[in-house]
mmCIF file of C-alpha atoms and ligand atoms in Angstrom:
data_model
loop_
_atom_site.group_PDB
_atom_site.id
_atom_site.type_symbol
_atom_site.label_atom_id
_atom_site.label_comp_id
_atom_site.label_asym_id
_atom_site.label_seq_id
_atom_site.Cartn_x
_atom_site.Cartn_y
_atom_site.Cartn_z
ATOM 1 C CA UNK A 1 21.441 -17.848 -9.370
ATOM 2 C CA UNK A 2 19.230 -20.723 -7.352
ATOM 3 C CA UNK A 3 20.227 -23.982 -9.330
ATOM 4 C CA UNK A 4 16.560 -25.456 -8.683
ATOM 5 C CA UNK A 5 13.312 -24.525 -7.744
ATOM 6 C CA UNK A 6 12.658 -22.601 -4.472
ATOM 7 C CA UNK A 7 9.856 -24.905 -2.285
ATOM 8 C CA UNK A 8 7.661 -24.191 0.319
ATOM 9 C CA UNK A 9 9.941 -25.347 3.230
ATOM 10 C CA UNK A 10 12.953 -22.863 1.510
ATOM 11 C CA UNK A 11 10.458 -19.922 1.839
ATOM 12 C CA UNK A 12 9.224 -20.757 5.094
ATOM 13 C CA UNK A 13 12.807 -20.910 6.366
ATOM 14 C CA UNK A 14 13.765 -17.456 4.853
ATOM 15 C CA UNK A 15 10.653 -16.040 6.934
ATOM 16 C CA UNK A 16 11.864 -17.886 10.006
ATOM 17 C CA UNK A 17 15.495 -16.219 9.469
ATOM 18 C CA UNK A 18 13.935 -13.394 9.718
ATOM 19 C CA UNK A 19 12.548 -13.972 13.123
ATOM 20 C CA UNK A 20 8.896 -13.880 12.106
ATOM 21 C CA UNK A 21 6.121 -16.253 14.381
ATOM 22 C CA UNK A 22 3.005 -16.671 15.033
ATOM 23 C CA UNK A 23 2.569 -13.994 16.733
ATOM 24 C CA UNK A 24 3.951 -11.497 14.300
ATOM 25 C CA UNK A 25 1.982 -9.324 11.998
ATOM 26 C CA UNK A 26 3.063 -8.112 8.719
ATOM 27 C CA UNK A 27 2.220 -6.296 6.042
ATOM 28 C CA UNK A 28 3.633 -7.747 3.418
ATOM 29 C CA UNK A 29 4.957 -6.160 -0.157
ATOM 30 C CA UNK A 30 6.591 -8.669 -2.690
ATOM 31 C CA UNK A 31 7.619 -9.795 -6.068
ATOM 32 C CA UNK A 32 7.393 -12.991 -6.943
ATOM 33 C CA UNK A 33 9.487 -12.471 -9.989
ATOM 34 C CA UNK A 34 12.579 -11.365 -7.143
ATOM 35 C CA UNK A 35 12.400 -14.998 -5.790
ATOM 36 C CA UNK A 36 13.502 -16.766 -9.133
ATOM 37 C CA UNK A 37 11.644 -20.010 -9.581
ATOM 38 C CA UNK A 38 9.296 -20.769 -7.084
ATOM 39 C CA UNK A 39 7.318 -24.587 -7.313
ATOM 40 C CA UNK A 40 3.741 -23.407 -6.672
ATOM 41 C CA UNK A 41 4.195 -20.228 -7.605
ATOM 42 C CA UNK A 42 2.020 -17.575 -5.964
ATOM 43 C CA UNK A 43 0.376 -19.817 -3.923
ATOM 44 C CA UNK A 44 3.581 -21.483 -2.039
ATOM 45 C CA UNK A 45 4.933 -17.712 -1.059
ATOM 46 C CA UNK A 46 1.507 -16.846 1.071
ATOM 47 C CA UNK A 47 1.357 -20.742 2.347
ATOM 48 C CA UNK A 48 4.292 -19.925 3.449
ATOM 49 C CA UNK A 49 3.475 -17.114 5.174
ATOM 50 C CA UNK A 50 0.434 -18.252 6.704
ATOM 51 C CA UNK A 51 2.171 -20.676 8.209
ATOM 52 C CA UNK A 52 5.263 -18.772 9.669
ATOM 53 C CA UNK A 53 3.162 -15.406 10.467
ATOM 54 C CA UNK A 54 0.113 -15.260 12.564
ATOM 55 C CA UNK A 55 -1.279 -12.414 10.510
ATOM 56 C CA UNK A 56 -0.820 -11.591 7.035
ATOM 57 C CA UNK A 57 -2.118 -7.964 5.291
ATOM 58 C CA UNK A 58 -1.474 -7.069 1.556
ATOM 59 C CA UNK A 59 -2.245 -3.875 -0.039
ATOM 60 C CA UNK A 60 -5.838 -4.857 -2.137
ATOM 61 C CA UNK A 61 -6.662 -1.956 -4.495
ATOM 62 C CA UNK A 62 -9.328 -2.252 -7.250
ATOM 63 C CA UNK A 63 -8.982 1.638 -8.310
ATOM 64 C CA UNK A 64 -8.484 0.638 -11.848
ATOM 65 C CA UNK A 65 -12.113 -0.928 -11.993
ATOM 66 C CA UNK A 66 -13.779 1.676 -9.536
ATOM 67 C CA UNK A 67 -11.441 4.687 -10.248
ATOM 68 C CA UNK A 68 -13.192 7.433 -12.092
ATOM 69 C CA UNK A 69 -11.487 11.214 -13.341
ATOM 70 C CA UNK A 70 -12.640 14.058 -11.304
ATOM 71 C CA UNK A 71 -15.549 16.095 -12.494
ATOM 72 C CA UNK A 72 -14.872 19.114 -14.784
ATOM 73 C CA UNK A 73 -14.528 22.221 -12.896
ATOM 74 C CA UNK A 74 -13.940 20.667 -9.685
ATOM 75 C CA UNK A 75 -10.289 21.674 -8.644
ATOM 76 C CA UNK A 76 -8.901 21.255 -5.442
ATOM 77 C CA UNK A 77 -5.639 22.656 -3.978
ATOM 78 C CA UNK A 78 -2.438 21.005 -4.592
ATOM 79 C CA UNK A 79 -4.667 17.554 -5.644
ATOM 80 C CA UNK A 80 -2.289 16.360 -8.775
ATOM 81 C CA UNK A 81 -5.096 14.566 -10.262
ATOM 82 C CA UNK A 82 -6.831 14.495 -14.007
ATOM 83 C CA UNK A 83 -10.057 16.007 -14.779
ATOM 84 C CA UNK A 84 -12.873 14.673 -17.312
ATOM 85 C CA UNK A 85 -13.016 17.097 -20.523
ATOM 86 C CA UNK A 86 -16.584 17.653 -20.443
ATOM 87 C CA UNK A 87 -19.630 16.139 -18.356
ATOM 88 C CA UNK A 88 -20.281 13.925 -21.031
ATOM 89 C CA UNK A 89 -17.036 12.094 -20.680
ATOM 90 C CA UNK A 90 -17.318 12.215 -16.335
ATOM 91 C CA UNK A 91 -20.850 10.202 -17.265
ATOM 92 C CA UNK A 92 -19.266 8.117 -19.768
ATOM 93 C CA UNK A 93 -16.363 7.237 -17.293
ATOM 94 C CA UNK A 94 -18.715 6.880 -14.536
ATOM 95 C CA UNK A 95 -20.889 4.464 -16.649
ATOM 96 C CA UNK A 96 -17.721 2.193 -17.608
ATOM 97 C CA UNK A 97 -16.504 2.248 -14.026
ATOM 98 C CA UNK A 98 -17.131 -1.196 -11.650
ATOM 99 C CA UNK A 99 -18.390 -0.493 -7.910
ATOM 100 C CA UNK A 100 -15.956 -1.884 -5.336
ATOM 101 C CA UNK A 101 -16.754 -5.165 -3.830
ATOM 102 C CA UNK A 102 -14.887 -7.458 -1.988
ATOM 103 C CA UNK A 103 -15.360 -10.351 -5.130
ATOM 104 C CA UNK A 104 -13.549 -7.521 -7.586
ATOM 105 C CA UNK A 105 -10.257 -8.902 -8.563
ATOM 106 C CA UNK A 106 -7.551 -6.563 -6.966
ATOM 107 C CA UNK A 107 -5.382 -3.556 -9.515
ATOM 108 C CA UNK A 108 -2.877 -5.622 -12.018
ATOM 109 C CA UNK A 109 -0.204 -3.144 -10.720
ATOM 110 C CA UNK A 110 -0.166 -4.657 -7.007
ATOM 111 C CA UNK A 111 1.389 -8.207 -8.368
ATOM 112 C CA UNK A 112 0.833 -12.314 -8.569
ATOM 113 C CA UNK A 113 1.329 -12.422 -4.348
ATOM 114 C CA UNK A 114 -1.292 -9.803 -3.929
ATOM 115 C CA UNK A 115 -3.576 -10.894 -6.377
ATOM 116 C CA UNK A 116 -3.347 -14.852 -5.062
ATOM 117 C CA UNK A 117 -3.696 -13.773 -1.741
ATOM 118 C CA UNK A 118 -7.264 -11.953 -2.979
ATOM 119 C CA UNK A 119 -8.523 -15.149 -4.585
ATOM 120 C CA UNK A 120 -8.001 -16.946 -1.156
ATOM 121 C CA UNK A 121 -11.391 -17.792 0.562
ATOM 122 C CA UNK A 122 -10.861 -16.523 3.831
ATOM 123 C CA UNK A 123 -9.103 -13.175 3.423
ATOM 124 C CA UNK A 124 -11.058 -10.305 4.393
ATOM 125 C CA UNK A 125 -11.063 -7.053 2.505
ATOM 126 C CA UNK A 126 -11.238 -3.601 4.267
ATOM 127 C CA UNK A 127 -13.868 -0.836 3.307
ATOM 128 C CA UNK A 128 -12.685 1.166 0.979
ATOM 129 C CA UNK A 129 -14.190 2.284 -2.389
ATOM 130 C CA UNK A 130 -10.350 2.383 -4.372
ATOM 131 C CA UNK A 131 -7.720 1.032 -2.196
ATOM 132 C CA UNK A 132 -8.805 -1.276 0.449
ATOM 133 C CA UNK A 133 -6.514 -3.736 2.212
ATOM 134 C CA UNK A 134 -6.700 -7.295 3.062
ATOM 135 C CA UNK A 135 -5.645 -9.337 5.379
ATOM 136 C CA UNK A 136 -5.802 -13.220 7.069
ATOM 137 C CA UNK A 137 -5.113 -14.213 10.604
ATOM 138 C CA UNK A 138 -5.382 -13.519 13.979
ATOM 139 C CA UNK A 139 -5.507 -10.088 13.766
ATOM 140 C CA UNK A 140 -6.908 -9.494 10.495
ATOM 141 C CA UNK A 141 -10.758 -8.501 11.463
ATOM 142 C CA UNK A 142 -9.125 -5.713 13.970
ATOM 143 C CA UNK A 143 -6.640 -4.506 10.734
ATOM 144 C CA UNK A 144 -9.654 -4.129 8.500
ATOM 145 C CA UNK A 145 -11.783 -2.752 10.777
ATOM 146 C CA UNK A 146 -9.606 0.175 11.217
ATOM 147 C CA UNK A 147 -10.288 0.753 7.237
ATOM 148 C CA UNK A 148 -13.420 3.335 6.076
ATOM 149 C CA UNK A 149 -13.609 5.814 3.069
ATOM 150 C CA UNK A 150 -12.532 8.453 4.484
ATOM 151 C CA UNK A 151 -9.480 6.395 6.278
ATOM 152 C CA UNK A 152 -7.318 4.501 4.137
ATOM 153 C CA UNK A 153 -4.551 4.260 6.029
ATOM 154 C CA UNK A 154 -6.534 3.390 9.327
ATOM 155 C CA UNK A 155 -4.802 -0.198 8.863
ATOM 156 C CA UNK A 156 -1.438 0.627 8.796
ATOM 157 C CA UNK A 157 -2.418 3.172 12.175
ATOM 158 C CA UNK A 158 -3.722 -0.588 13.541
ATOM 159 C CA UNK A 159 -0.318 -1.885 12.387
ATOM 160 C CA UNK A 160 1.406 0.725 14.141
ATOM 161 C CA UNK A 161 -0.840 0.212 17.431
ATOM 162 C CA UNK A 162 -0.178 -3.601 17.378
ATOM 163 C CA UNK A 163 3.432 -3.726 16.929
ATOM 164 C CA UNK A 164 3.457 -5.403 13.434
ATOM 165 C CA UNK A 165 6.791 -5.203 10.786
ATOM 166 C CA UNK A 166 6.578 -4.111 7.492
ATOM 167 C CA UNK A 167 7.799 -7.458 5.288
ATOM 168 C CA UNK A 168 9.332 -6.397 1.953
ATOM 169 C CA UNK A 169 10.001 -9.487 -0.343
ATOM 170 C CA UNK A 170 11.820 -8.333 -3.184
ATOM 171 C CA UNK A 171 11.050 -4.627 -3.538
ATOM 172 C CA UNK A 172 12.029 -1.686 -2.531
ATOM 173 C CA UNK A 173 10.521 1.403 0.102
ATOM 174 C CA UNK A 174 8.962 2.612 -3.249
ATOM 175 C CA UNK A 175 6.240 -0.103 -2.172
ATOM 176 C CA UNK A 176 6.257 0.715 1.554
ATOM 177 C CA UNK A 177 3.058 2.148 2.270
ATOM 178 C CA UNK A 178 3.636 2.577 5.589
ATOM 179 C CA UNK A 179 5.655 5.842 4.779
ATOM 180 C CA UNK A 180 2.542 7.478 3.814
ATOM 181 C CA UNK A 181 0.907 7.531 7.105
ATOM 182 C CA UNK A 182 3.719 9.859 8.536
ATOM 183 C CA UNK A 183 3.495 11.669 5.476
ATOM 184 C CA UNK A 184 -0.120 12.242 6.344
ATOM 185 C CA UNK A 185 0.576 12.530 9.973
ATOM 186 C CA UNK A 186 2.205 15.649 8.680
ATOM 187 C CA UNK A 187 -0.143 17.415 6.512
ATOM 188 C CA UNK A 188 0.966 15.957 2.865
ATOM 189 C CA UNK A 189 0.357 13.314 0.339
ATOM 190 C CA UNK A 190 -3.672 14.316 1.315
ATOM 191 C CA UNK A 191 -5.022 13.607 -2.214
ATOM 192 C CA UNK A 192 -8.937 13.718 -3.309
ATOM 193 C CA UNK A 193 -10.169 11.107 -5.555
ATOM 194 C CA UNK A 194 -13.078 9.614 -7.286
ATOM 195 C CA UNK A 195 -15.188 6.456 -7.305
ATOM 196 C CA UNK A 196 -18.255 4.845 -8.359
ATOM 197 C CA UNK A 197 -19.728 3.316 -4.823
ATOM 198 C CA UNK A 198 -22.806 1.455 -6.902
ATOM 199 C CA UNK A 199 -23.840 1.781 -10.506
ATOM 200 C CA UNK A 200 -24.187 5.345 -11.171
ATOM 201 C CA UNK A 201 -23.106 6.922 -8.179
ATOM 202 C CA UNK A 202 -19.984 8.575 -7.477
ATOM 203 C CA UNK A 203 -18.260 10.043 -4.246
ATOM 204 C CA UNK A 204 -15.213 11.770 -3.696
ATOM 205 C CA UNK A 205 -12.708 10.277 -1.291
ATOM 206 C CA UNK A 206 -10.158 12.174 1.343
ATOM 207 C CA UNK A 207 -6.937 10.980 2.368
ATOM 208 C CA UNK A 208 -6.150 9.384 -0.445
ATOM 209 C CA UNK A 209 -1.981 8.586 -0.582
ATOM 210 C CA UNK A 210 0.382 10.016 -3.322
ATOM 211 C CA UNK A 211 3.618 8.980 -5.055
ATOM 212 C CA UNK A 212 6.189 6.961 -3.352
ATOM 213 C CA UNK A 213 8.787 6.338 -6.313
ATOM 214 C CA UNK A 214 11.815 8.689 -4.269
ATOM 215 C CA UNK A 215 11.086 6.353 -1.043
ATOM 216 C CA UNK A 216 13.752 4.432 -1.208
ATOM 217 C CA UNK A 217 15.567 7.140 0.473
ATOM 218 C CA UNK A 218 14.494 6.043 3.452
ATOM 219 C CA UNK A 219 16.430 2.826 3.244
ATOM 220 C CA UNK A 220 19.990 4.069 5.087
ATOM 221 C CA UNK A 221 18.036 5.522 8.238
ATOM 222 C CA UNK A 222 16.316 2.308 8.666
ATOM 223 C CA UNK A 223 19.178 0.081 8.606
ATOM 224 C CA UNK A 224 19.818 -0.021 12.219
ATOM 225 C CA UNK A 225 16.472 -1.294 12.171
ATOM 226 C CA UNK A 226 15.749 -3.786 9.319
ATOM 227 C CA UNK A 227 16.506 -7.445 9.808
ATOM 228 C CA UNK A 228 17.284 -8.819 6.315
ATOM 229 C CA UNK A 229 17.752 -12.310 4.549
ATOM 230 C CA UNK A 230 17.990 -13.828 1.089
ATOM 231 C CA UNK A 231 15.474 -16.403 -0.177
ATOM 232 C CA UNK A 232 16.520 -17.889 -3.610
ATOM 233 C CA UNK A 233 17.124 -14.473 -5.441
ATOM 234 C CA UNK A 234 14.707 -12.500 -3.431
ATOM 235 C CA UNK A 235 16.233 -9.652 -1.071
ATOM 236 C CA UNK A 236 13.686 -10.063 1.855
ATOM 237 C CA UNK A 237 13.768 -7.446 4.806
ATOM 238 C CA UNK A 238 11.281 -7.020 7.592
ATOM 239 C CA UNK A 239 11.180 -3.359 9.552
ATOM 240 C CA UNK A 240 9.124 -2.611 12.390
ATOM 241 C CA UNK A 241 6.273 -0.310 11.346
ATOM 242 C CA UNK A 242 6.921 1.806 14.026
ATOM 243 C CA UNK A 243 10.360 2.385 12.878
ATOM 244 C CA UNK A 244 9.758 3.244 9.576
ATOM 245 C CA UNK A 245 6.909 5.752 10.949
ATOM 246 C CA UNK A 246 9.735 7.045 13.288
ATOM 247 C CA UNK A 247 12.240 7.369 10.486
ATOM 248 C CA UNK A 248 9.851 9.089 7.938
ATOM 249 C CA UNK A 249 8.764 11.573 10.532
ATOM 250 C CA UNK A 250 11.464 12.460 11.365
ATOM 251 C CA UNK A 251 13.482 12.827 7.709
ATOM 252 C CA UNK A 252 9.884 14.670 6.364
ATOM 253 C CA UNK A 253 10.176 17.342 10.093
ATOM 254 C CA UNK A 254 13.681 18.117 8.647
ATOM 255 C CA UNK A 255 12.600 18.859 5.093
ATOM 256 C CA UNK A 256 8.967 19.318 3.480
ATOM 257 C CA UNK A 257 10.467 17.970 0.616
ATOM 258 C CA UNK A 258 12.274 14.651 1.723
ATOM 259 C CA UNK A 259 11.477 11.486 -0.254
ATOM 260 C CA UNK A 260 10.197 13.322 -3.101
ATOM 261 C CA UNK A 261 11.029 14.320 -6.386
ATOM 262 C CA UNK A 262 11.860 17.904 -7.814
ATOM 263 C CA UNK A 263 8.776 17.682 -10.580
ATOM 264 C CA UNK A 264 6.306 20.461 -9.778
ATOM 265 C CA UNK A 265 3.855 18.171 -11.774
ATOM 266 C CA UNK A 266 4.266 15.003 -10.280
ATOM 267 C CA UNK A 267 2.209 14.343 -7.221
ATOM 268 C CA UNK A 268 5.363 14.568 -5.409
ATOM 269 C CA UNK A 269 4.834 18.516 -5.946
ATOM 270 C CA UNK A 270 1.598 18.402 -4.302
ATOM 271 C CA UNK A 271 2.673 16.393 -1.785
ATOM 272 C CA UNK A 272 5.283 19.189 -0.581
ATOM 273 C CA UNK A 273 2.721 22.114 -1.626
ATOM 274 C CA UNK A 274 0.742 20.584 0.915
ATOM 275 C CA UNK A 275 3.378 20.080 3.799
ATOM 276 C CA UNK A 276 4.491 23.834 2.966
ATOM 277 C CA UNK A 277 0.526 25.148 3.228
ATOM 278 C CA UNK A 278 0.543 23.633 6.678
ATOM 279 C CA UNK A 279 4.333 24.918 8.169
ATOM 280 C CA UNK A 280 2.965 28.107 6.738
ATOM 281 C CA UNK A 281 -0.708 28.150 8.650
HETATM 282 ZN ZN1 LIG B 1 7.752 12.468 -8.106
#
């Protein structure tokens, strides 16, 4: 255990162990819990990284304000998703739902980093209706430009492009959404959802990622390539996207089921349904 409280200068030298600069890019997942005591909180973790990093993205969801059910009736293939009972409740759920915006505060789900790092004046927010990114820095207009509706991912595919590392502080592949964009590359984790867009209209949405809770499977292939330090109590590793694209490409090519659970009913079932409909077509 740390004897006393982690401060910004003990942070900032975990990142620099790490070999990160300013011209590095990362997007970042963390815990602030995993550091132990931290003076500042919230707040001294992304100063810190702003400082080290030239570029800093975050995962910056607001599906649980936005997020609607899908409309009765409308079932699409291998989807895993819920359906409203009747119209009524779609209209209802509609009704209660808040259009995205880039003021919304972010889903509780995505943590204290994540949802500091929203508050912050100068972080810019991707376009997308449930799970948008956002990101600060040099490169952080490019990142969220690469964003739309119907592209999700199209960050991490600008993360990919510009060389950046995956920075997990604390947690596990489980967070890595990275993984998802070879998943997609390869015809699975392709989920439809639903979203208010402005008060009282709703859209569906394509390319929507699925469950990542068997990801940590991932972890011995990219060992040869993960650079890894402790800061206070926090396991921090940084990966090169690229790598982790390479490794999940190439684990998912040698089985359509590979970092997913069994459970026909958890999305992890559609998620292989969908990889099988495409080795099959
Ligand atoms: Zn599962």
């Amino acid at each position: 255990m740390t004897e006393r409280d982690l401060g910004l200068d003990d942070v900032a030298a975990g990142l620099d162990r790490l070999g990160l600069n300013r011209d590095s890019v990362v997007f970042l997942h963390a815990s602030l819990r995993s550091f132990g005591r931290v003076e500042g909180g919230a707040g001294t973790v992304i100063t810190a990284l702003r400082r080290v990093c030239g570029t800093v993205m975050m995962f910056g969801s607001c599906s649980e304000l936005s997020g609607i059910p899908a409309p009765p009736g409308l079932v699409r293939p291998n989807n895993s998703y819920f359906h409203a009972d009747s119209w009524a409740d779609f209209d209802a759920a509609v009704r209660a739902a808040t259009p995205p915006s880039a003021k919304l505060p972010i889903d509780s789900w995505l943590g204290a980093v994540a949802a500091e790092f929203a508050r912050q004046p100068d972080v810019v927010r991707g376009d997308h209706p449930l799970h948008s990114f956002q990101a600060v820095g040099a490169r952080a207009e490019e990142l969220m430009a690469a964003q739309r509706p119907d592209r999700m991912l199209g960050p991490v595919e600008e993360l990919e492009r510009l060389g950046g590392d995956v920075l997990l502080l604390g947690v596990g592949h489980y967070s890595n959404t990275t993984i998802h964009l070879a998943e997609q590359r390869l015809g699975r984790s392709l989920f439809y959802r639903y979203a208010v867009l402005e008060p009282g209209l709703w859209v569906e949405v394509p390319n929507v990622s699925g469950e990542s809770h068997r990801f940590d499977g991932i972890e011995p292939a990219l060992a040869p390539a993960t650079i890894e330090t402790m800061i206070g109590n926090c396991r921090a590793r940084r990966i090169p996207a690229r790598a982790v694209l390479a490794a999940a490409t190439e684990l998912i090519m040698g089985d359509p089921a590979a970092l997913l659970c069994p459970e026909d009913d958890c999305r992890c079932g559609g998620a292989r349904r969908q990889r099988l409909a495409v080795l099959a077509g």
